[in-house]
Amino acid sequence: MKSNKLILAIAVSAAMQSAWAQEVPDDKEQAKDFEQIVVTGTPTGTAVRKVDASFAITNLSAEAIKKLAPKSTADLFKAVPGVWSESSGGVSGANVFVRGFPGTGDAPFLTVQMEGAPLFQPPTLSFLENSTLFRMDETVAYMEALRGGTNPVISNGQPGLTTNFLLKEGSEVTEGVFKYTTSDYDLQRVDAMVSGALADDLFYMIGGYVSSSPGIRDAGFNSEKGHQFTLNITKELDNGKMNFYTRVTDDHGVWYLPTPLVSGVDNEYTQIGTLNRQASIQFGPEGTSQAFDFGNGRGWDGSVSGGKIQLEFADGWQFSDRFNYTKGDANTYGLVPNGAPIALSAVADNGSSATGAVTGQTYQGSTLVQQVGRWVVLKEIESFTNDLSLTKQLDALKVTFGLYTSNFEAKDWWSLGNQSYHVVAPGGENLSGIDCNDNLDSCGWNYDISSTGDGATRAFYTALEYKTTDDLTLDLGVRRENHQIDYSVDEGLDGSINKPVQYDEDTTSWTAGVNYMLTDNSGIFARVNDGSKMPYFDDFRDNYSQYEGGNDLIFDIKQYELGYKLAADNYSLYATAYFNEVESSTVALPGQPATLSVTEAKGIELDGNYSFDFGLNLNLNATIQDTEITKSSNANLIGNESQRQPGWQMRLTPSYDIELDGGNFVTLYGTLTSVDDRWISDDNLGELKGYTKVDLGAYWEITDQLNVRLSVDNLTDKEGLTEGDPRNPTAPNGRYIMPRSMRLSIGYNF
């Protein structure tokens, strides 16, 4: 079966190449596919043609992003081959998996950059992955997504996926957009952006949004709300360019969690509502009680400010510096299921009924109830990152020396668990008449901590690129990194430090590649890299016995890639075969010991595009892969597939342009997404069935300035599952993809 998947991928790739291998147009006819430019993945951020790059990278323009109509930043990553993004948790808190890299949740192998600088050095902390720190709006010009490739050597050394968001810049012409968006779930949102010139060679872009809605899953109150403001100033110089930006965000939404898979619960269900959003929990050795609003969900209240400077000097010298400062709060409040739903009669004190804690309503013994945990995570983060590089061109040899530095910190306060029995119903309330509920004592486990952590990363890297002939290029990169962590944890909130950490380790990463251009618009590349996943604060808490035993907790990651690329004025094909070997650790339940494993993955990524003369455009994005756990501290896992990653996934995105009288047009577009079955956990005990999802959209340019866009997500209202219960794979709980929804926006461009 595994061999058949790879054979199928090779056959599809060959068929696409054969169908698209037409006569190459001359230079005067070259258009967007042939001229696509990328800046991510090069040591100095120097622009190169995508078809010349010796790594797998995806780039999406602002218009392509709008056609995908992402519900969150992580939802956009569904357009990247080799990436499996579970964005079903709401506006924040996604789970993102990359190329078979193992993980239980969050996004340990994802780094999000803005203008080439990471938003936060740690890719993932518990309850915080990088995409939470970034919101999409009209200020974004492009997104680029680099898998593997040169990632382990440059920037923060992320071996997995680096997504880089590039902001719009001003020009001599004053222009902008004003857009109002609404939906069938009562979304109210206004976006605005304006750009232009402040003086000669000095430009500005300013924009943002204000948004509010009850959520796609109606919680009965405005469960999603926020605003964002971005300013970008660009100065063109005689020998380069510099820009400085600031982005202030305050945006959060209800945390959608797995729900019981029982009759009456569908993809529109959310446990949280008016009757249970305000609740008290007990924590610490003295049972301190405090009330919280769990309707605040997950989000980001903070700012990112930074810039970049790129200069060219005589004698082949180039200078680049990219930096940012991030500070804010990323809190989490959620109602988390614990175990299976049961009949009320099984837990009621009188064996037959219980009373609603808010309404006073009497619920009979046949009522389904479930333990729901009231989880609180307060997280304050701060970081400063700087990536400086200097490049020298020596005839056919290009040499780059770089220094990457980052200082970062996180302060956490958690109270997890706090289970009590709630009615299984939208907004189902807490109950009295159940012993563990009435005594304000968790009906299950509790895990409370207070922690503070500071970290520093210092990395020197060098990259060599040698053009042996006009067609053949060799490159080599080496990174030497020092990683320091000072961390202390008070487990139980009793004032005692249980897990102090003072850590100082070094590691070396490297990459080597060869790129051969078959023609001016086609080529092949091969690459091997050896990178590292460095330990951050939660890794020490979860693996403290390993740390005490002298283990450095640095996980080694080896990757091998072989790619083919073809681009012309109306078609392109990028195919990359990969093989990974990844060390990792997983924790099923907070406070439990970690499981150490080695996972191997092999697969093929396909990204093809064809534009017909009559206005039809087709894009195919597909991944076929096999994963296997080859070593593990839990011998029962050896030979299993990695959890929650499909063996194959495919997205077909057609669009059709219809020209109207007067030169305006209508564009019809859609996306067909199909994914394979997945396992709930590494135990391979429960299966998540595959599904097919259809999205549709239309864009009408009424005049040169006025336009309307309508998008429908999940047209057939498919109830696909993205995950089960990560703490108890056998429990009948699961998280659905979002139900059918429609958005309508009216925009004015000037």
PDB file of C-alpha atoms in Angstrom, residues 363-620:
ATOM      1  CA  TYR A 363     -32.665  17.678  34.564  1.00  0.00           C
ATOM      2  CA  GLN A 364     -33.802  14.073  34.556  1.00  0.00           C
ATOM      3  CA  GLY A 365     -31.561  11.008  34.772  1.00  0.00           C
ATOM      4  CA  SER A 366     -31.660  10.306  31.019  1.00  0.00           C
ATOM      5  CA  THR A 367     -29.949  13.649  30.265  1.00  0.00           C
ATOM      6  CA  LEU A 368     -26.500  13.252  28.765  1.00  0.00           C
ATOM      7  CA  VAL A 369     -23.771  14.943  30.823  1.00  0.00           C
ATOM      8  CA  GLN A 370     -20.023  15.151  30.413  1.00  0.00           C
ATOM      9  CA  GLN A 371     -17.072  16.275  32.471  1.00  0.00           C
ATOM     10  CA  VAL A 372     -15.936  19.623  31.115  1.00  0.00           C
ATOM     11  CA  GLY A 373     -12.654  21.121  32.263  1.00  0.00           C
ATOM     12  CA  ARG A 374     -12.417  24.858  32.814  1.00  0.00           C
ATOM     13  CA  TRP A 375      -8.877  25.568  31.634  1.00  0.00           C
ATOM     14  CA  VAL A 376      -7.098  28.865  32.224  1.00  0.00           C
ATOM     15  CA  VAL A 377      -3.692  29.704  30.716  1.00  0.00           C
ATOM     16  CA  LEU A 378      -2.290  33.201  31.200  1.00  0.00           C
ATOM     17  CA  LYS A 379       0.782  33.782  29.060  1.00  0.00           C
ATOM     18  CA  GLU A 380       2.932  36.899  28.706  1.00  0.00           C
ATOM     19  CA  ILE A 381       5.694  36.871  26.075  1.00  0.00           C
ATOM     20  CA  GLU A 382       8.434  39.225  24.944  1.00  0.00           C
ATOM     21  CA  SER A 383      11.277  38.883  22.437  1.00  0.00           C
ATOM     22  CA  PHE A 384      13.821  40.799  20.405  1.00  0.00           C
ATOM     23  CA  THR A 385      15.275  39.200  17.280  1.00  0.00           C
ATOM     24  CA  ASN A 386      17.982  40.381  14.896  1.00  0.00           C
ATOM     25  CA  ASP A 387      19.329  38.644  11.776  1.00  0.00           C
ATOM     26  CA  LEU A 388      22.378  40.340  10.225  1.00  0.00           C
ATOM     27  CA  SER A 389      24.216  39.076   7.148  1.00  0.00           C
ATOM     28  CA  LEU A 390      27.044  40.215   4.881  1.00  0.00           C
ATOM     29  CA  THR A 391      27.580  38.808   1.390  1.00  0.00           C
ATOM     30  CA  LYS A 392      30.532  39.018  -0.988  1.00  0.00           C
ATOM     31  CA  GLN A 393      30.384  38.071  -4.675  1.00  0.00           C
ATOM     32  CA  LEU A 394      33.696  36.653  -5.930  1.00  0.00           C
ATOM     33  CA  ASP A 395      33.215  35.876  -9.614  1.00  0.00           C
ATOM     34  CA  ALA A 396      31.393  32.518  -9.586  1.00  0.00           C
ATOM     35  CA  LEU A 397      31.491  32.214  -5.779  1.00  0.00           C
ATOM     36  CA  LYS A 398      29.090  33.970  -3.408  1.00  0.00           C
ATOM     37  CA  VAL A 399      29.958  33.910   0.303  1.00  0.00           C
ATOM     38  CA  THR A 400      27.595  34.969   3.112  1.00  0.00           C
ATOM     39  CA  PHE A 401      28.366  35.383   6.800  1.00  0.00           C
ATOM     40  CA  GLY A 402      25.480  35.858   9.204  1.00  0.00           C
ATOM     41  CA  LEU A 403      24.783  36.473  12.873  1.00  0.00           C
ATOM     42  CA  TYR A 404      21.353  35.613  14.261  1.00  0.00           C
ATOM     43  CA  THR A 405      20.438  36.623  17.823  1.00  0.00           C
ATOM     44  CA  SER A 406      17.240  36.401  19.817  1.00  0.00           C
ATOM     45  CA  ASN A 407      16.370  37.115  23.448  1.00  0.00           C
ATOM     46  CA  PHE A 408      12.947  35.874  24.534  1.00  0.00           C
ATOM     47  CA  GLU A 409      10.896  35.248  27.647  1.00  0.00           C
ATOM     48  CA  ALA A 410       7.571  33.791  28.721  1.00  0.00           C
ATOM     49  CA  LYS A 411       5.675  34.028  31.996  1.00  0.00           C
ATOM     50  CA  ASP A 412       2.901  31.468  32.509  1.00  0.00           C
ATOM     51  CA  TRP A 413       0.130  30.820  35.008  1.00  0.00           C
ATOM     52  CA  TRP A 414      -1.991  27.721  34.408  1.00  0.00           C
ATOM     53  CA  SER A 415      -4.910  26.003  36.020  1.00  0.00           C
ATOM     54  CA  LEU A 416      -5.859  22.943  33.974  1.00  0.00           C
ATOM     55  CA  GLY A 417      -8.438  20.304  34.763  1.00  0.00           C
ATOM     56  CA  ASN A 418     -11.132  21.822  37.003  1.00  0.00           C
ATOM     57  CA  GLN A 419     -13.627  19.283  35.679  1.00  0.00           C
ATOM     58  CA  SER A 420     -17.297  19.341  36.553  1.00  0.00           C
ATOM     59  CA  TYR A 421     -20.335  17.757  34.953  1.00  0.00           C
ATOM     60  CA  HIS A 422     -22.190  19.872  32.383  1.00  0.00           C
ATOM     61  CA  VAL A 423     -25.283  19.178  30.308  1.00  0.00           C
ATOM     62  CA  VAL A 424     -24.362  18.058  26.776  1.00  0.00           C
ATOM     63  CA  ALA A 425     -26.115  20.837  24.868  1.00  0.00           C
ATOM     64  CA  PRO A 426     -25.082  24.101  23.174  1.00  0.00           C
ATOM     65  CA  GLY A 427     -24.226  26.319  26.124  1.00  0.00           C
ATOM     66  CA  GLY A 428     -25.063  23.414  28.452  1.00  0.00           C
ATOM     67  CA  GLU A 429     -24.858  24.541  32.064  1.00  0.00           C
ATOM     68  CA  ASN A 430     -23.020  23.218  35.099  1.00  0.00           C
ATOM     69  CA  LEU A 431     -25.063  21.098  37.501  1.00  0.00           C
ATOM     70  CA  SER A 432     -25.631  20.898  41.234  1.00  0.00           C
ATOM     71  CA  GLY A 433     -26.685  17.695  42.928  1.00  0.00           C
ATOM     72  CA  ILE A 434     -23.456  15.953  41.918  1.00  0.00           C
ATOM     73  CA  ASP A 435     -20.945  15.535  44.739  1.00  0.00           C
ATOM     74  CA  CYS A 436     -17.724  16.571  42.991  1.00  0.00           C
ATOM     75  CA  ASN A 437     -19.483  19.563  41.398  1.00  0.00           C
ATOM     76  CA  ASP A 438     -20.980  20.870  44.629  1.00  0.00           C
ATOM     77  CA  ASN A 439     -17.750  20.564  46.608  1.00  0.00           C
ATOM     78  CA  LEU A 440     -15.925  22.721  44.032  1.00  0.00           C
ATOM     79  CA  ASP A 441     -13.451  19.876  43.734  1.00  0.00           C
ATOM     80  CA  SER A 442     -12.435  18.768  40.278  1.00  0.00           C
ATOM     81  CA  CYS A 443     -14.219  15.609  39.186  1.00  0.00           C
ATOM     82  CA  GLY A 444     -10.974  14.480  37.557  1.00  0.00           C
ATOM     83  CA  TRP A 445      -7.333  15.498  37.487  1.00  0.00           C
ATOM     84  CA  ASN A 446      -5.861  18.978  38.051  1.00  0.00           C
ATOM     85  CA  TYR A 447      -2.580  20.504  36.936  1.00  0.00           C
ATOM     86  CA  ASP A 448      -1.623  24.003  38.111  1.00  0.00           C
ATOM     87  CA  ILE A 449       1.666  25.799  37.490  1.00  0.00           C
ATOM     88  CA  SER A 450       3.340  29.166  37.641  1.00  0.00           C
ATOM     89  CA  SER A 451       6.511  29.510  35.605  1.00  0.00           C
ATOM     90  CA  THR A 452       8.943  32.051  34.271  1.00  0.00           C
ATOM     91  CA  GLY A 453      11.491  31.497  31.548  1.00  0.00           C
ATOM     92  CA  ASP A 454      14.194  33.466  29.773  1.00  0.00           C
ATOM     93  CA  GLY A 455      16.087  32.284  26.726  1.00  0.00           C
ATOM     94  CA  ALA A 456      18.793  33.418  24.346  1.00  0.00           C
ATOM     95  CA  THR A 457      19.858  32.102  20.954  1.00  0.00           C
ATOM     96  CA  ARG A 458      23.138  33.103  19.291  1.00  0.00           C
ATOM     97  CA  ALA A 459      23.947  31.583  15.918  1.00  0.00           C
ATOM     98  CA  PHE A 460      26.739  32.173  13.420  1.00  0.00           C
ATOM     99  CA  TYR A 461      26.053  30.871   9.930  1.00  0.00           C
ATOM    100  CA  THR A 462      27.858  30.878   6.631  1.00  0.00           C
ATOM    101  CA  ALA A 463      26.549  30.023   3.183  1.00  0.00           C
ATOM    102  CA  LEU A 464      28.567  29.347   0.034  1.00  0.00           C
ATOM    103  CA  GLU A 465      27.088  29.335  -3.457  1.00  0.00           C
ATOM    104  CA  TYR A 466      29.278  28.332  -6.392  1.00  0.00           C
ATOM    105  CA  LYS A 467      28.082  28.582  -9.978  1.00  0.00           C
ATOM    106  CA  THR A 468      30.235  25.986 -11.747  1.00  0.00           C
ATOM    107  CA  THR A 469      28.579  26.622 -15.128  1.00  0.00           C
ATOM    108  CA  ASP A 470      25.649  28.674 -16.373  1.00  0.00           C
ATOM    109  CA  ASP A 471      23.414  25.697 -15.582  1.00  0.00           C
ATOM    110  CA  LEU A 472      24.932  24.068 -12.479  1.00  0.00           C
ATOM    111  CA  THR A 473      25.032  25.651  -8.994  1.00  0.00           C
ATOM    112  CA  LEU A 474      26.297  24.126  -5.759  1.00  0.00           C
ATOM    113  CA  ASP A 475      25.558  25.509  -2.306  1.00  0.00           C
ATOM    114  CA  LEU A 476      26.595  24.717   1.239  1.00  0.00           C
ATOM    115  CA  GLY A 477      25.447  26.225   4.528  1.00  0.00           C
ATOM    116  CA  VAL A 478      26.628  25.682   8.112  1.00  0.00           C
ATOM    117  CA  ARG A 479      25.152  27.042  11.345  1.00  0.00           C
ATOM    118  CA  ARG A 480      26.687  26.962  14.821  1.00  0.00           C
ATOM    119  CA  GLU A 481      24.156  27.837  17.496  1.00  0.00           C
ATOM    120  CA  ASN A 482      24.367  28.456  21.227  1.00  0.00           C
ATOM    121  CA  HIS A 483      21.094  27.980  23.091  1.00  0.00           C
ATOM    122  CA  GLN A 484      20.556  29.142  26.676  1.00  0.00           C
ATOM    123  CA  ILE A 485      17.482  28.648  28.854  1.00  0.00           C
ATOM    124  CA  ASP A 486      16.824  29.762  32.435  1.00  0.00           C
ATOM    125  CA  TYR A 487      13.481  28.416  33.603  1.00  0.00           C
ATOM    126  CA  SER A 488      11.699  27.708  36.866  1.00  0.00           C
ATOM    127  CA  VAL A 489       8.358  26.020  37.529  1.00  0.00           C
ATOM    128  CA  ASP A 490       6.136  26.026  40.592  1.00  0.00           C
ATOM    129  CA  GLU A 491       3.906  22.981  40.139  1.00  0.00           C
ATOM    130  CA  GLY A 492       0.890  23.079  42.431  1.00  0.00           C
ATOM    131  CA  LEU A 493       1.080  26.842  43.068  1.00  0.00           C
ATOM    132  CA  ASP A 494       2.433  26.241  46.555  1.00  0.00           C
ATOM    133  CA  GLY A 495       5.344  28.672  46.264  1.00  0.00           C
ATOM    134  CA  SER A 496       7.979  25.926  45.856  1.00  0.00           C
ATOM    135  CA  ILE A 497      10.113  25.660  42.740  1.00  0.00           C
ATOM    136  CA  ASN A 498       9.887  22.049  41.542  1.00  0.00           C
ATOM    137  CA  LYS A 499      11.791  22.181  38.263  1.00  0.00           C
ATOM    138  CA  PRO A 500      14.654  24.696  38.016  1.00  0.00           C
ATOM    139  CA  VAL A 501      16.530  24.746  34.705  1.00  0.00           C
ATOM    140  CA  GLN A 502      19.858  26.318  33.789  1.00  0.00           C
ATOM    141  CA  TYR A 503      20.748  25.181  30.299  1.00  0.00           C
ATOM    142  CA  ASP A 504      23.582  26.098  27.939  1.00  0.00           C
ATOM    143  CA  GLU A 505      24.224  23.899  24.891  1.00  0.00           C
ATOM    144  CA  ASP A 506      25.640  24.231  21.376  1.00  0.00           C
ATOM    145  CA  THR A 507      24.649  22.496  18.168  1.00  0.00           C
ATOM    146  CA  THR A 508      25.674  22.477  14.523  1.00  0.00           C
ATOM    147  CA  SER A 509      23.286  22.338  11.569  1.00  0.00           C
ATOM    148  CA  TRP A 510      24.101  22.188   7.885  1.00  0.00           C
ATOM    149  CA  THR A 511      22.592  21.973   4.420  1.00  0.00           C
ATOM    150  CA  ALA A 512      24.004  21.127   0.995  1.00  0.00           C
ATOM    151  CA  GLY A 513      22.283  21.447  -2.359  1.00  0.00           C
ATOM    152  CA  VAL A 514      22.826  21.166  -6.081  1.00  0.00           C
ATOM    153  CA  ASN A 515      20.686  22.892  -8.699  1.00  0.00           C
ATOM    154  CA  TYR A 516      20.817  22.096 -12.416  1.00  0.00           C
ATOM    155  CA  MET A 517      18.824  24.144 -14.931  1.00  0.00           C
ATOM    156  CA  LEU A 518      17.716  21.972 -17.855  1.00  0.00           C
ATOM    157  CA  THR A 519      16.467  25.030 -19.721  1.00  0.00           C
ATOM    158  CA  ASP A 520      15.931  28.657 -18.765  1.00  0.00           C
ATOM    159  CA  ASN A 521      12.591  27.744 -17.229  1.00  0.00           C
ATOM    160  CA  SER A 522      13.043  24.183 -15.952  1.00  0.00           C
ATOM    161  CA  GLY A 523      15.463  22.370 -13.714  1.00  0.00           C
ATOM    162  CA  ILE A 524      16.103  19.828 -11.000  1.00  0.00           C
ATOM    163  CA  PHE A 525      17.571  20.122  -7.519  1.00  0.00           C
ATOM    164  CA  ALA A 526      18.756  17.818  -4.771  1.00  0.00           C
ATOM    165  CA  ARG A 527      19.280  18.763  -1.155  1.00  0.00           C
ATOM    166  CA  VAL A 528      20.238  17.216   2.149  1.00  0.00           C
ATOM    167  CA  ASN A 529      20.149  18.926   5.517  1.00  0.00           C
ATOM    168  CA  ASP A 530      20.745  18.073   9.137  1.00  0.00           C
ATOM    169  CA  GLY A 531      18.955  20.358  11.562  1.00  0.00           C
ATOM    170  CA  SER A 532      17.857  20.495  15.173  1.00  0.00           C
ATOM    171  CA  LYS A 533      14.746  21.110  17.201  1.00  0.00           C
ATOM    172  CA  MET A 534      16.008  23.018  20.210  1.00  0.00           C
ATOM    173  CA  PRO A 535      14.300  22.644  23.614  1.00  0.00           C
ATOM    174  CA  TYR A 536      12.226  25.497  24.977  1.00  0.00           C
ATOM    175  CA  PHE A 537      10.490  26.012  28.297  1.00  0.00           C
ATOM    176  CA  ASP A 538       7.778  23.347  28.067  1.00  0.00           C
ATOM    177  CA  ASP A 539      10.237  20.769  26.746  1.00  0.00           C
ATOM    178  CA  PHE A 540      12.142  20.925  30.039  1.00  0.00           C
ATOM    179  CA  ARG A 541       9.022  20.658  32.156  1.00  0.00           C
ATOM    180  CA  ASP A 542       7.747  17.669  30.135  1.00  0.00           C
ATOM    181  CA  ASN A 543      11.181  15.977  29.961  1.00  0.00           C
ATOM    182  CA  TYR A 544      12.584  17.022  33.328  1.00  0.00           C
ATOM    183  CA  SER A 545      13.867  13.571  34.258  1.00  0.00           C
ATOM    184  CA  GLN A 546      15.751  13.459  30.954  1.00  0.00           C
ATOM    185  CA  TYR A 547      17.240  16.893  31.689  1.00  0.00           C
ATOM    186  CA  GLU A 548      18.282  15.833  35.197  1.00  0.00           C
ATOM    187  CA  GLY A 549      19.901  12.756  33.689  1.00  0.00           C
ATOM    188  CA  GLY A 550      22.130  14.879  31.463  1.00  0.00           C
ATOM    189  CA  ASN A 551      20.196  14.559  28.193  1.00  0.00           C
ATOM    190  CA  ASP A 552      20.631  17.741  26.090  1.00  0.00           C
ATOM    191  CA  LEU A 553      17.031  17.428  24.742  1.00  0.00           C
ATOM    192  CA  ILE A 554      18.203  18.521  21.278  1.00  0.00           C
ATOM    193  CA  PHE A 555      16.318  16.485  18.709  1.00  0.00           C
ATOM    194  CA  ASP A 556      18.096  15.721  15.442  1.00  0.00           C
ATOM    195  CA  ILE A 557      16.235  16.066  12.132  1.00  0.00           C
ATOM    196  CA  LYS A 558      17.584  14.781   8.820  1.00  0.00           C
ATOM    197  CA  GLN A 559      15.937  15.622   5.497  1.00  0.00           C
ATOM    198  CA  TYR A 560      16.581  14.617   1.896  1.00  0.00           C
ATOM    199  CA  GLU A 561      14.897  16.291  -1.078  1.00  0.00           C
ATOM    200  CA  LEU A 562      14.802  15.773  -4.846  1.00  0.00           C
ATOM    201  CA  GLY A 563      12.843  18.305  -6.857  1.00  0.00           C
ATOM    202  CA  TYR A 564      11.750  19.114 -10.379  1.00  0.00           C
ATOM    203  CA  LYS A 565      10.519  22.552 -11.481  1.00  0.00           C
ATOM    204  CA  LEU A 566       9.016  23.869 -14.679  1.00  0.00           C
ATOM    205  CA  ALA A 567       7.559  27.330 -15.296  1.00  0.00           C
ATOM    206  CA  ALA A 568       6.407  29.279 -18.330  1.00  0.00           C
ATOM    207  CA  ASP A 569       4.055  32.134 -19.053  1.00  0.00           C
ATOM    208  CA  ASN A 570       0.860  30.111 -18.530  1.00  0.00           C
ATOM    209  CA  TYR A 571       1.836  26.945 -16.667  1.00  0.00           C
ATOM    210  CA  SER A 572       4.083  25.706 -13.901  1.00  0.00           C
ATOM    211  CA  LEU A 573       4.866  22.439 -12.139  1.00  0.00           C
ATOM    212  CA  TYR A 574       6.865  21.953  -8.947  1.00  0.00           C
ATOM    213  CA  ALA A 575       7.350  18.398  -7.658  1.00  0.00           C
ATOM    214  CA  THR A 576       9.464  17.518  -4.619  1.00  0.00           C
ATOM    215  CA  ALA A 577      10.197  14.067  -3.208  1.00  0.00           C
ATOM    216  CA  TYR A 578      11.345  14.022   0.412  1.00  0.00           C
ATOM    217  CA  PHE A 579      12.548  11.697   3.143  1.00  0.00           C
ATOM    218  CA  ASN A 580      12.747  12.734   6.819  1.00  0.00           C
ATOM    219  CA  GLU A 581      14.048  11.178  10.015  1.00  0.00           C
ATOM    220  CA  VAL A 582      12.863  13.097  13.082  1.00  0.00           C
ATOM    221  CA  GLU A 583      13.493  12.669  16.802  1.00  0.00           C
ATOM    222  CA  SER A 584      10.661  13.938  19.001  1.00  0.00           C
ATOM    223  CA  SER A 585       8.864  13.746  22.336  1.00  0.00           C
ATOM    224  CA  THR A 586       5.127  13.664  23.023  1.00  0.00           C
ATOM    225  CA  VAL A 587       3.045  14.163  26.178  1.00  0.00           C
ATOM    226  CA  ALA A 588      -0.547  12.908  26.233  1.00  0.00           C
ATOM    227  CA  LEU A 589      -1.576  14.670  29.452  1.00  0.00           C
ATOM    228  CA  PRO A 590       0.025  17.716  31.128  1.00  0.00           C
ATOM    229  CA  GLY A 591       2.324  16.615  33.939  1.00  0.00           C
ATOM    230  CA  GLN A 592       2.838  13.096  32.597  1.00  0.00           C
ATOM    231  CA  PRO A 593       6.276  11.828  31.430  1.00  0.00           C
ATOM    232  CA  ALA A 594       7.127  12.283  27.770  1.00  0.00           C
ATOM    233  CA  THR A 595       7.453   9.512  25.188  1.00  0.00           C
ATOM    234  CA  LEU A 596      10.638   9.750  23.091  1.00  0.00           C
ATOM    235  CA  SER A 597      10.419   8.497  19.504  1.00  0.00           C
ATOM    236  CA  VAL A 598      12.021   8.541  16.060  1.00  0.00           C
ATOM    237  CA  THR A 599       9.714   8.885  13.049  1.00  0.00           C
ATOM    238  CA  GLU A 600      10.524   8.398   9.382  1.00  0.00           C
ATOM    239  CA  ALA A 601       8.460   9.939   6.596  1.00  0.00           C
ATOM    240  CA  LYS A 602       8.694   9.771   2.823  1.00  0.00           C
ATOM    241  CA  GLY A 603       6.504  11.459   0.283  1.00  0.00           C
ATOM    242  CA  ILE A 604       5.987  13.621  -2.765  1.00  0.00           C
ATOM    243  CA  GLU A 605       4.631  17.183  -2.937  1.00  0.00           C
ATOM    244  CA  LEU A 606       3.035  18.452  -6.146  1.00  0.00           C
ATOM    245  CA  ASP A 607       2.123  22.037  -6.994  1.00  0.00           C
ATOM    246  CA  GLY A 608       0.935  22.676 -10.548  1.00  0.00           C
ATOM    247  CA  ASN A 609      -0.803  25.533 -12.326  1.00  0.00           C
ATOM    248  CA  TYR A 610      -2.191  25.929 -15.849  1.00  0.00           C
ATOM    249  CA  SER A 611      -3.856  29.010 -17.367  1.00  0.00           C
ATOM    250  CA  PHE A 612      -5.928  28.589 -20.528  1.00  0.00           C
ATOM    251  CA  ASP A 613      -6.320  31.349 -23.106  1.00  0.00           C
ATOM    252  CA  PHE A 614     -10.102  31.513 -22.582  1.00  0.00           C
ATOM    253  CA  GLY A 615      -9.856  32.573 -18.916  1.00  0.00           C
ATOM    254  CA  LEU A 616      -9.759  29.248 -17.054  1.00  0.00           C
ATOM    255  CA  ASN A 617      -7.000  28.646 -14.504  1.00  0.00           C
ATOM    256  CA  LEU A 618      -6.373  25.330 -12.713  1.00  0.00           C
ATOM    257  CA  ASN A 619      -4.165  24.776  -9.685  1.00  0.00           C
ATOM    258  CA  LEU A 620      -3.375  21.360  -8.239  1.00  0.00           C
TER     259      LEU A 620
END
